[in-house]
XYZ file of N, CA, C and O in Angstrom:
612
model
N -24.340 -82.321 -21.765
C -25.293 -81.391 -22.178
C -24.934 -80.641 -23.518
O -23.745 -80.649 -23.920
N -25.907 -79.982 -24.118
C -25.568 -79.379 -25.430
C -24.666 -78.140 -25.209
O -23.902 -77.828 -26.055
N -24.789 -77.446 -24.060
C -23.774 -76.355 -23.806
C -22.397 -76.821 -23.759
O -21.498 -76.131 -24.371
N -22.132 -77.872 -23.084
C -20.756 -78.316 -22.902
C -20.370 -78.809 -24.318
O -19.204 -78.524 -24.629
N -21.222 -79.586 -25.040
C -20.671 -80.153 -26.267
C -20.409 -79.007 -27.356
O -19.502 -78.943 -28.041
N -21.283 -77.925 -27.265
C -21.200 -76.814 -28.176
C -19.850 -76.047 -27.886
O -19.096 -75.591 -28.701
N -19.671 -75.807 -26.575
C -18.400 -75.148 -26.073
C -17.184 -75.862 -26.541
O -16.260 -75.332 -27.052
N -17.155 -77.224 -26.225
C -16.051 -78.041 -26.746
C -15.860 -77.977 -28.176
O -14.622 -77.840 -28.728
N -16.816 -78.073 -28.999
C -16.704 -77.891 -30.451
C -16.108 -76.550 -30.830
O -15.233 -76.449 -31.609
N -16.703 -75.447 -30.192
C -16.142 -74.102 -30.476
C -14.750 -73.988 -30.127
O -13.907 -73.367 -30.939
N -14.280 -74.373 -28.968
C -12.968 -74.248 -28.561
C -11.937 -75.156 -29.380
O -10.896 -74.589 -29.716
N -12.431 -76.213 -29.829
C -11.420 -77.184 -30.560
C -11.529 -76.983 -32.058
O -10.502 -77.170 -32.772
N -12.710 -76.591 -32.529
C -12.795 -76.765 -34.062
C -13.068 -75.384 -34.770
O -12.854 -75.303 -35.988
N -13.476 -74.343 -34.244
C -13.943 -73.139 -34.839
C -12.816 -72.457 -35.514
O -12.748 -72.141 -36.667
N -11.641 -72.355 -34.788
C -10.494 -71.601 -35.424
C -9.864 -72.486 -36.584
O -9.530 -71.883 -37.663
N -9.611 -73.815 -36.382
C -9.085 -74.602 -37.514
C -10.006 -74.506 -38.717
O -9.534 -74.361 -39.895
N -11.321 -74.620 -38.616
C -12.251 -74.492 -39.668
C -12.122 -73.072 -40.362
O -12.047 -72.977 -41.610
N -12.137 -72.035 -39.555
C -12.055 -70.639 -40.032
C -10.793 -70.464 -40.905
O -10.955 -69.827 -41.929
N -9.721 -71.045 -40.442
C -8.450 -70.824 -41.202
C -8.591 -71.511 -42.586
O -7.859 -71.079 -43.459
N -9.326 -72.466 -42.758
C -9.437 -73.291 -44.000
C -10.523 -72.676 -44.877
O -10.617 -73.261 -46.023
N -11.446 -71.800 -44.439
C -12.385 -71.339 -45.315
C -11.907 -70.163 -46.078
O -11.123 -69.332 -45.679
N -12.426 -70.048 -47.444
C -12.005 -68.894 -48.289
C -12.893 -67.664 -47.856
O -13.833 -67.731 -47.098
N -12.572 -66.578 -48.515
C -13.397 -65.428 -48.339
C -12.915 -64.462 -47.189
O -11.952 -64.697 -46.536
N -13.763 -63.468 -47.002
C -13.419 -62.543 -45.923
C -13.284 -63.206 -44.478
O -14.085 -64.183 -44.273
N -12.384 -62.819 -43.878
C -12.112 -63.466 -42.431
C -13.305 -63.443 -41.552
O -13.602 -64.358 -40.861
N -13.956 -62.374 -41.541
C -15.195 -62.138 -40.713
C -16.248 -63.230 -41.041
O -16.830 -63.785 -40.109
N -16.489 -63.340 -42.359
C -17.408 -64.290 -42.649
C -16.926 -65.743 -42.371
O -17.789 -66.579 -41.837
N -15.716 -66.092 -42.591
C -15.174 -67.369 -42.336
C -15.232 -67.730 -40.921
O -15.616 -68.852 -40.484
N -14.972 -66.681 -40.012
C -15.100 -66.915 -38.562
C -16.551 -67.188 -38.189
O -16.778 -68.046 -37.385
N -17.478 -66.239 -38.631
C -18.834 -66.455 -38.265
C -19.405 -67.783 -38.721
O -19.991 -68.438 -38.030
N -19.075 -68.161 -39.957
C -19.504 -69.394 -40.538
C -18.985 -70.613 -39.810
O -19.735 -71.572 -39.409
N -17.798 -70.537 -39.348
C -17.120 -71.658 -38.669
C -17.697 -71.690 -37.277
O -18.002 -72.807 -36.726
N -18.000 -70.632 -36.554
C -18.637 -70.645 -35.247
C -20.006 -71.220 -35.226
O -20.307 -72.193 -34.484
N -20.874 -70.846 -36.149
C -22.117 -71.399 -36.225
C -22.205 -72.825 -36.664
O -23.008 -73.698 -36.131
N -21.305 -73.215 -37.558
C -21.230 -74.559 -38.051
C -20.791 -75.556 -36.948
O -21.453 -76.630 -36.766
N -19.659 -75.340 -36.196
C -19.239 -76.151 -35.181
C -20.150 -76.126 -33.952
O -20.353 -77.187 -33.389
N -20.767 -75.033 -33.686
C -21.784 -74.959 -32.655
C -22.932 -75.937 -32.967
O -23.374 -76.777 -32.098
N -23.345 -75.902 -34.214
C -24.410 -76.908 -34.688
C -23.909 -78.286 -34.526
O -24.671 -79.126 -34.149
N -22.711 -78.561 -34.912
C -22.148 -79.868 -34.945
C -22.037 -80.298 -33.450
O -22.412 -81.516 -33.139
N -21.699 -79.416 -32.584
C -21.526 -79.752 -31.188
C -22.788 -79.975 -30.519
O -22.813 -80.805 -29.475
N -23.856 -79.408 -30.945
C -25.127 -79.645 -30.282
C -25.943 -80.702 -31.024
O -27.135 -81.052 -30.529
N -25.485 -81.357 -32.068
C -26.229 -82.358 -32.922
C -26.556 -83.579 -32.085
O -27.822 -83.989 -31.998
N -25.606 -84.181 -31.380
C -25.922 -85.363 -30.612
C -26.909 -85.103 -29.598
O -27.931 -85.963 -29.559
N -26.748 -84.189 -28.755
C -27.737 -83.900 -27.663
C -29.105 -83.593 -28.302
O -30.095 -84.050 -27.719
N -29.109 -82.887 -29.377
C -30.422 -82.612 -30.033
C -31.076 -83.845 -30.473
O -32.321 -83.946 -30.411
N -30.367 -84.740 -31.147
C -30.914 -86.029 -31.537
C -31.486 -86.815 -30.388
O -32.607 -87.320 -30.484
N -30.703 -86.792 -29.377
C -31.127 -87.655 -28.192
C -32.370 -87.054 -27.551
O -33.309 -87.729 -27.264
N -32.404 -85.713 -27.353
C -33.587 -85.117 -26.742
C -34.791 -84.901 -27.666
O -35.914 -85.216 -27.353
N -34.496 -84.290 -28.850
C -35.570 -83.899 -29.746
C -35.812 -84.916 -30.910
O -36.676 -84.737 -31.736
N -34.867 -85.794 -31.101
C -35.012 -86.756 -32.104
C -34.834 -86.200 -33.575
O -35.251 -86.690 -34.557
N -34.070 -84.922 -33.541
C -33.844 -84.320 -34.881
C -32.747 -83.247 -34.611
O -32.482 -82.890 -33.468
N -32.278 -82.737 -35.735
C -31.258 -81.603 -35.713
C -31.839 -80.572 -36.698
O -32.273 -80.869 -37.720
N -31.911 -79.307 -36.148
C -32.461 -78.238 -36.921
C -31.799 -78.218 -38.361
O -30.554 -77.946 -38.464
N -32.457 -78.443 -39.391
C -31.921 -78.500 -40.685
C -31.348 -77.049 -41.168
O -30.462 -76.986 -41.934
N -32.063 -76.046 -40.786
C -31.697 -74.651 -41.203
C -30.986 -73.990 -40.021
O -30.936 -72.644 -40.090
N -30.405 -74.601 -39.091
C -29.690 -73.945 -37.985
C -28.510 -73.129 -38.351
O -28.370 -71.973 -37.920
N -27.728 -73.562 -39.270
C -26.493 -72.788 -39.707
C -26.930 -71.490 -40.407
O -26.477 -70.459 -39.986
N -27.744 -71.655 -41.495
C -28.152 -70.322 -42.040
C -28.896 -69.395 -41.227
O -28.694 -68.171 -41.248
N -29.764 -69.972 -40.425
C -30.534 -69.078 -39.457
C -29.638 -68.340 -38.526
O -29.836 -67.236 -38.264
N -28.670 -69.105 -37.966
C -27.701 -68.494 -36.960
C -26.839 -67.462 -37.721
O -26.420 -66.464 -37.049
N -26.463 -67.712 -38.955
C -25.664 -66.664 -39.706
C -26.511 -65.425 -39.834
O -26.006 -64.286 -39.709
N -27.770 -65.516 -40.140
C -28.678 -64.407 -40.341
C -28.881 -63.627 -38.911
O -29.019 -62.447 -38.844
N -28.977 -64.412 -37.885
C -29.340 -63.877 -36.583
C -28.099 -63.318 -35.860
O -28.205 -62.446 -34.940
N -26.920 -63.723 -36.214
C -25.702 -63.392 -35.531
C -25.403 -61.940 -35.348
O -25.156 -61.470 -34.205
N -25.431 -61.127 -36.397
C -25.247 -59.602 -36.119
C -26.230 -59.029 -35.291
O -25.866 -58.150 -34.378
N -27.534 -59.384 -35.307
C -28.569 -58.781 -34.352
C -28.248 -59.244 -32.941
O -28.446 -58.479 -31.965
N -27.961 -60.478 -32.818
C -27.693 -61.036 -31.474
C -26.444 -60.441 -30.854
O -26.537 -60.138 -29.652
N -25.494 -60.159 -31.698
C -24.328 -59.460 -31.128
C -24.664 -57.973 -30.656
O -24.174 -57.690 -29.588
N -25.509 -57.366 -31.457
C -25.882 -56.075 -31.019
C -26.663 -56.045 -29.806
O -26.488 -55.171 -28.843
N -27.607 -56.987 -29.613
C -28.428 -57.178 -28.348
C -27.554 -57.417 -27.133
O -27.716 -56.803 -26.073
N -26.561 -58.294 -27.384
C -25.654 -58.616 -26.232
C -24.821 -57.509 -25.844
O -24.603 -57.235 -24.688
N -24.220 -56.744 -26.862
C -23.249 -55.782 -26.535
C -23.957 -54.479 -25.946
O -23.371 -53.838 -25.201
N -25.108 -54.164 -26.579
C -25.622 -52.802 -26.189
C -26.886 -53.000 -25.335
O -27.283 -52.181 -24.546
N -27.694 -54.119 -25.474
C -28.957 -54.305 -24.791
C -28.717 -54.294 -23.300
O -29.469 -53.847 -22.505
N -27.821 -55.086 -22.827
C -27.643 -55.319 -21.392
C -27.270 -54.005 -20.702
O -27.913 -53.563 -19.740
N -26.316 -53.252 -21.140
C -25.978 -52.049 -20.443
C -27.064 -50.988 -20.609
O -27.383 -50.217 -19.593
N -27.642 -50.985 -21.807
C -28.734 -49.997 -21.963
C -29.969 -50.260 -21.071
O -30.571 -49.421 -20.413
N -30.326 -51.587 -20.869
C -31.394 -52.110 -20.158
C -31.154 -51.723 -18.627
O -32.039 -51.342 -17.924
N -29.949 -51.866 -18.234
C -29.470 -51.554 -16.907
C -29.744 -50.051 -16.656
O -30.318 -49.694 -15.575
N -29.137 -49.312 -17.487
C -29.161 -47.858 -17.334
C -30.696 -47.366 -17.310
O -31.067 -46.497 -16.513
N -31.463 -47.846 -18.275
C -32.811 -47.452 -18.423
C -33.618 -47.898 -17.058
O -34.453 -47.110 -16.557
N -33.250 -49.066 -16.624
C -33.873 -49.461 -15.346
C -33.621 -48.636 -14.113
O -34.492 -48.354 -13.299
N -32.295 -48.231 -14.113
C -31.860 -47.255 -12.938
C -32.616 -46.004 -13.058
O -33.071 -45.422 -12.036
N -32.643 -45.403 -14.291
C -33.175 -44.032 -14.418
C -34.553 -44.002 -14.913
O -35.144 -42.925 -15.257
N -35.380 -45.025 -14.823
C -36.681 -45.151 -15.346
C -37.596 -44.195 -14.595
O -38.576 -43.663 -15.128
N -37.294 -44.097 -13.321
C -38.164 -43.198 -12.500
C -38.078 -41.632 -12.847
O -38.976 -40.896 -12.741
N -36.980 -41.216 -13.449
C -36.755 -39.851 -13.828
C -36.836 -39.663 -15.287
O -36.976 -38.453 -15.793
N -36.824 -40.673 -16.120
C -36.923 -40.534 -17.637
C -38.406 -40.614 -17.998
O -39.151 -41.407 -17.411
N -38.852 -39.847 -19.062
C -40.104 -39.901 -19.563
C -40.314 -41.375 -20.246
O -39.295 -41.869 -20.750
N -41.506 -41.839 -20.291
C -41.666 -43.162 -20.949
C -41.146 -43.305 -22.392
O -40.612 -44.252 -22.750
N -41.383 -42.159 -23.094
C -40.988 -42.203 -24.447
C -39.377 -42.345 -24.574
O -38.856 -42.931 -25.519
N -38.700 -41.732 -23.688
C -37.261 -41.787 -23.695
C -36.697 -43.202 -23.397
O -35.830 -43.649 -24.100
N -37.411 -43.764 -22.408
C -36.954 -45.263 -22.098
C -37.312 -46.157 -23.318
O -36.464 -46.980 -23.687
N -38.383 -45.858 -23.949
C -38.724 -46.644 -25.134
C -37.773 -46.468 -26.342
O -37.263 -47.366 -26.935
N -37.461 -45.179 -26.511
C -36.414 -44.760 -27.536
C -35.036 -45.448 -27.372
O -34.398 -45.938 -28.198
N -34.690 -45.367 -26.061
C -33.347 -45.912 -25.683
C -33.272 -47.477 -25.996
O -32.255 -48.068 -26.262
N -34.398 -48.099 -25.723
C -34.396 -49.528 -25.935
C -34.847 -50.055 -27.326
O -34.804 -51.280 -27.629
N -35.073 -49.121 -28.177
C -35.460 -49.480 -29.575
C -34.475 -50.393 -30.361
O -34.835 -51.389 -30.880
N -33.187 -49.990 -30.309
C -32.238 -50.993 -30.989
C -32.273 -52.314 -30.483
O -32.120 -53.283 -31.176
N -32.299 -52.406 -29.122
C -32.354 -53.782 -28.556
C -33.640 -54.474 -28.910
O -33.592 -55.617 -29.256
N -34.707 -53.756 -28.952
C -36.035 -54.462 -29.391
C -36.004 -54.943 -30.733
O -36.507 -55.915 -31.095
N -35.380 -54.001 -31.636
C -35.347 -54.468 -33.035
C -34.509 -55.629 -33.245
O -34.729 -56.457 -33.913
N -33.313 -55.633 -32.485
C -32.468 -56.773 -32.535
C -33.108 -58.099 -32.117
O -33.003 -59.197 -32.808
N -33.773 -58.017 -30.991
C -34.481 -59.190 -30.475
C -35.573 -59.620 -31.496
O -35.885 -60.836 -31.730
N -36.286 -58.693 -32.050
C -37.354 -58.896 -33.030
C -36.750 -59.669 -34.231
O -37.296 -60.634 -34.865
N -35.595 -59.120 -34.815
C -34.852 -59.807 -35.874
C -34.659 -61.257 -35.531
O -34.832 -62.142 -36.340
N -34.036 -61.542 -34.374
C -33.596 -62.907 -34.034
C -34.951 -63.722 -33.976
O -34.843 -64.871 -34.442
N -35.930 -63.293 -33.273
C -37.258 -63.929 -33.210
C -37.793 -64.257 -34.664
O -38.235 -65.395 -34.862
N -37.764 -63.338 -35.435
C -38.322 -63.482 -36.841
C -37.441 -64.521 -37.583
O -38.072 -65.420 -38.271
N -36.140 -64.457 -37.458
C -35.360 -65.501 -38.137
C -35.559 -66.888 -37.615
O -35.798 -67.854 -38.366
N -35.724 -66.923 -36.374
C -36.090 -68.254 -35.765
C -37.462 -68.847 -36.148
O -37.567 -69.994 -36.453
N -38.418 -67.893 -36.304
C -39.736 -68.357 -36.681
C -39.684 -68.783 -38.124
O -40.325 -69.762 -38.515
N -38.959 -68.062 -39.029
C -38.893 -68.394 -40.457
C -38.202 -69.779 -40.476
O -38.586 -70.567 -41.305
N -37.013 -69.871 -39.853
C -36.306 -71.246 -39.905
C -37.190 -72.360 -39.473
O -37.050 -73.423 -40.073
N -37.978 -72.178 -38.419
C -38.845 -73.108 -37.968
C -39.898 -73.524 -38.989
O -40.257 -74.649 -39.242
N -40.456 -72.486 -39.537
C -41.635 -72.644 -40.558
C -41.046 -73.296 -41.795
O -41.828 -74.062 -42.433
N -39.892 -73.069 -42.195
C -39.373 -73.579 -43.388
C -38.546 -74.845 -43.207
O -38.005 -75.356 -44.261
N -38.403 -75.267 -42.002
C -37.629 -76.538 -41.844
C -38.326 -77.730 -42.373
O -39.596 -77.943 -42.156
N -37.662 -78.486 -43.241
C -38.356 -79.605 -43.903
C -38.461 -80.683 -42.812
O -37.985 -80.731 -41.817
N -39.326 -81.775 -43.243
C -39.649 -82.775 -42.336
C -39.215 -84.088 -42.885
O -39.023 -84.288 -44.140
N -39.152 -85.163 -42.126
C -38.926 -86.470 -42.609
C -37.477 -86.605 -43.335
O -36.504 -86.058 -42.793
N -37.454 -87.317 -44.410
C -36.252 -87.507 -45.120
C -35.590 -86.286 -45.721
O -34.353 -86.298 -45.966
N -36.347 -85.315 -45.841
C -35.809 -84.004 -46.421
C -34.799 -83.308 -45.571
O -33.862 -82.672 -46.047
N -34.868 -83.551 -44.327
C -33.869 -83.080 -43.379
C -32.442 -83.602 -43.710
O -31.525 -82.763 -43.739
N -32.421 -84.832 -44.077
C -31.047 -85.461 -44.453
C -30.653 -84.830 -45.753
O -29.445 -84.431 -45.837
N -31.509 -84.623 -46.669
C -31.034 -83.828 -47.882
C -30.484 -82.484 -47.612
O -29.587 -82.026 -48.236
N -31.155 -81.757 -46.768
C -30.817 -80.371 -46.490
C -29.399 -80.411 -45.786
O -28.549 -79.608 -46.083
N -29.238 -81.294 -44.850
C -27.898 -81.442 -44.208
C -26.824 -81.847 -45.218
O -25.720 -81.286 -45.171
N -27.138 -82.788 -46.147
C -26.240 -83.122 -47.194
C -25.804 -81.927 -48.033
O -24.601 -81.651 -48.357
N -26.848 -81.104 -48.437
C -26.616 -79.990 -49.266
C -25.655 -78.972 -48.498
O -24.661 -78.362 -49.041
N -25.968 -78.800 -47.244
C -25.065 -77.915 -46.397
C -23.621 -78.455 -46.278
O -22.644 -77.784 -46.296
N -23.525 -79.819 -46.181
C -22.193 -80.474 -46.120
C -21.368 -80.278 -47.365
O -20.228 -79.980 -47.395
N -22.189 -80.341 -48.592
C -21.543 -80.149 -49.827
C -20.997 -78.698 -49.969
O -19.991 -78.553 -50.412
N -21.864 -77.845 -49.557
C -21.428 -76.370 -49.642
C -20.095 -76.269 -48.765
O -19.215 -75.520 -49.245
N -20.130 -76.761 -47.568
C -18.898 -76.631 -46.741
C -17.747 -77.309 -47.381
O -16.571 -76.734 -47.429
N -17.852 -78.425 -47.936
C -16.821 -79.155 -48.705
C -16.240 -78.319 -49.851
O -15.095 -78.294 -50.104
N -17.201 -77.702 -50.531
C -16.740 -76.882 -51.714
C -15.968 -75.754 -51.274
O -15.036 -75.361 -51.876
N -16.405 -75.010 -50.142
C -15.711 -73.910 -49.699
C -14.272 -74.309 -49.230
O -13.413 -73.537 -49.509
N -14.162 -75.423 -48.535
C -12.911 -75.924 -48.207
C -12.031 -76.248 -49.380
O -10.844 -75.967 -49.342
N -12.595 -76.803 -50.329
C -11.816 -77.080 -51.612
C -11.296 -75.822 -52.360
O -10.176 -75.810 -52.808
N -12.156 -74.845 -52.402
C -11.698 -73.532 -52.935
C -10.531 -73.027 -52.185
O -9.518 -72.503 -52.737
N -10.566 -73.044 -50.906
C -9.428 -72.494 -50.121
C -8.217 -73.441 -50.299
O -7.132 -72.850 -50.445
N -8.361 -74.702 -50.265
C -7.255 -75.553 -50.457
C -6.494 -75.293 -51.902
O -5.391 -75.182 -51.944
N -7.313 -75.115 -52.894
C -6.809 -74.915 -54.218
C -6.049 -73.496 -54.336
O -5.063 -73.327 -54.883
N -6.685 -72.556 -53.653
C -5.971 -71.197 -53.544
C -4.719 -71.230 -52.860
O -3.686 -70.722 -53.298
N -4.695 -71.991 -51.758
C -3.360 -72.083 -51.013
C -2.307 -72.917 -51.789
O -1.193 -72.516 -51.844
N -2.789 -73.900 -52.506
C -1.904 -74.617 -53.301
C -1.309 -73.842 -54.482
O -0.091 -73.921 -54.804
N -2.171 -73.100 -55.155
C -1.545 -72.191 -56.176
C -0.693 -71.142 -55.678
O 0.310 -70.828 -56.207
N -0.891 -70.619 -54.468
C -0.067 -69.590 -53.823
C 1.296 -70.278 -53.494
O 2.314 -69.613 -53.763
N 1.299 -71.483 -53.118
C 2.624 -72.123 -52.788
C 3.345 -72.486 -54.023
O 4.584 -72.292 -54.073
N 2.693 -72.946 -55.046
C 3.342 -73.421 -56.297
C 3.835 -72.167 -57.101
O 4.823 -72.239 -57.756
N 3.179 -71.096 -56.925
C 3.652 -69.736 -57.706
C 4.732 -69.155 -56.951
O 5.295 -68.187 -57.526
N 4.937 -69.505 -55.763
C 6.086 -68.978 -55.122
C 6.108 -67.919 -54.248
O 6.969 -67.421 -53.807
């Protein structure tokens, strides 16, 4: 299943890739997680849907902060609002859930845009090649920086 393959990719590849990427560690970690998750789900996606989302990595990078907000705050807030809905005015329950609704809306809008802008046919291959080149360039920048640091002592 794609869940199993994505989890296996995350467990085995995310940290090694993040260590090799240049730039701020938070970005390197986020980039590595969405990249290896996409790699891990590629084969099941090809088998089931006959394609791999060409804009999955950039879309997931854009959606990640909002998805994290929704997961961390949305579940407990929703639970509390559900428990106290009978005693809270409607405007208060709505106000308490606004950050979660905004986060969900952001993720939905990113998904819609990525779907609308996804190329078709042979262009998918070119988009994946371009993303692969960007990843290779990032890895090369990091490799050169490490080499300079080692040689300079």
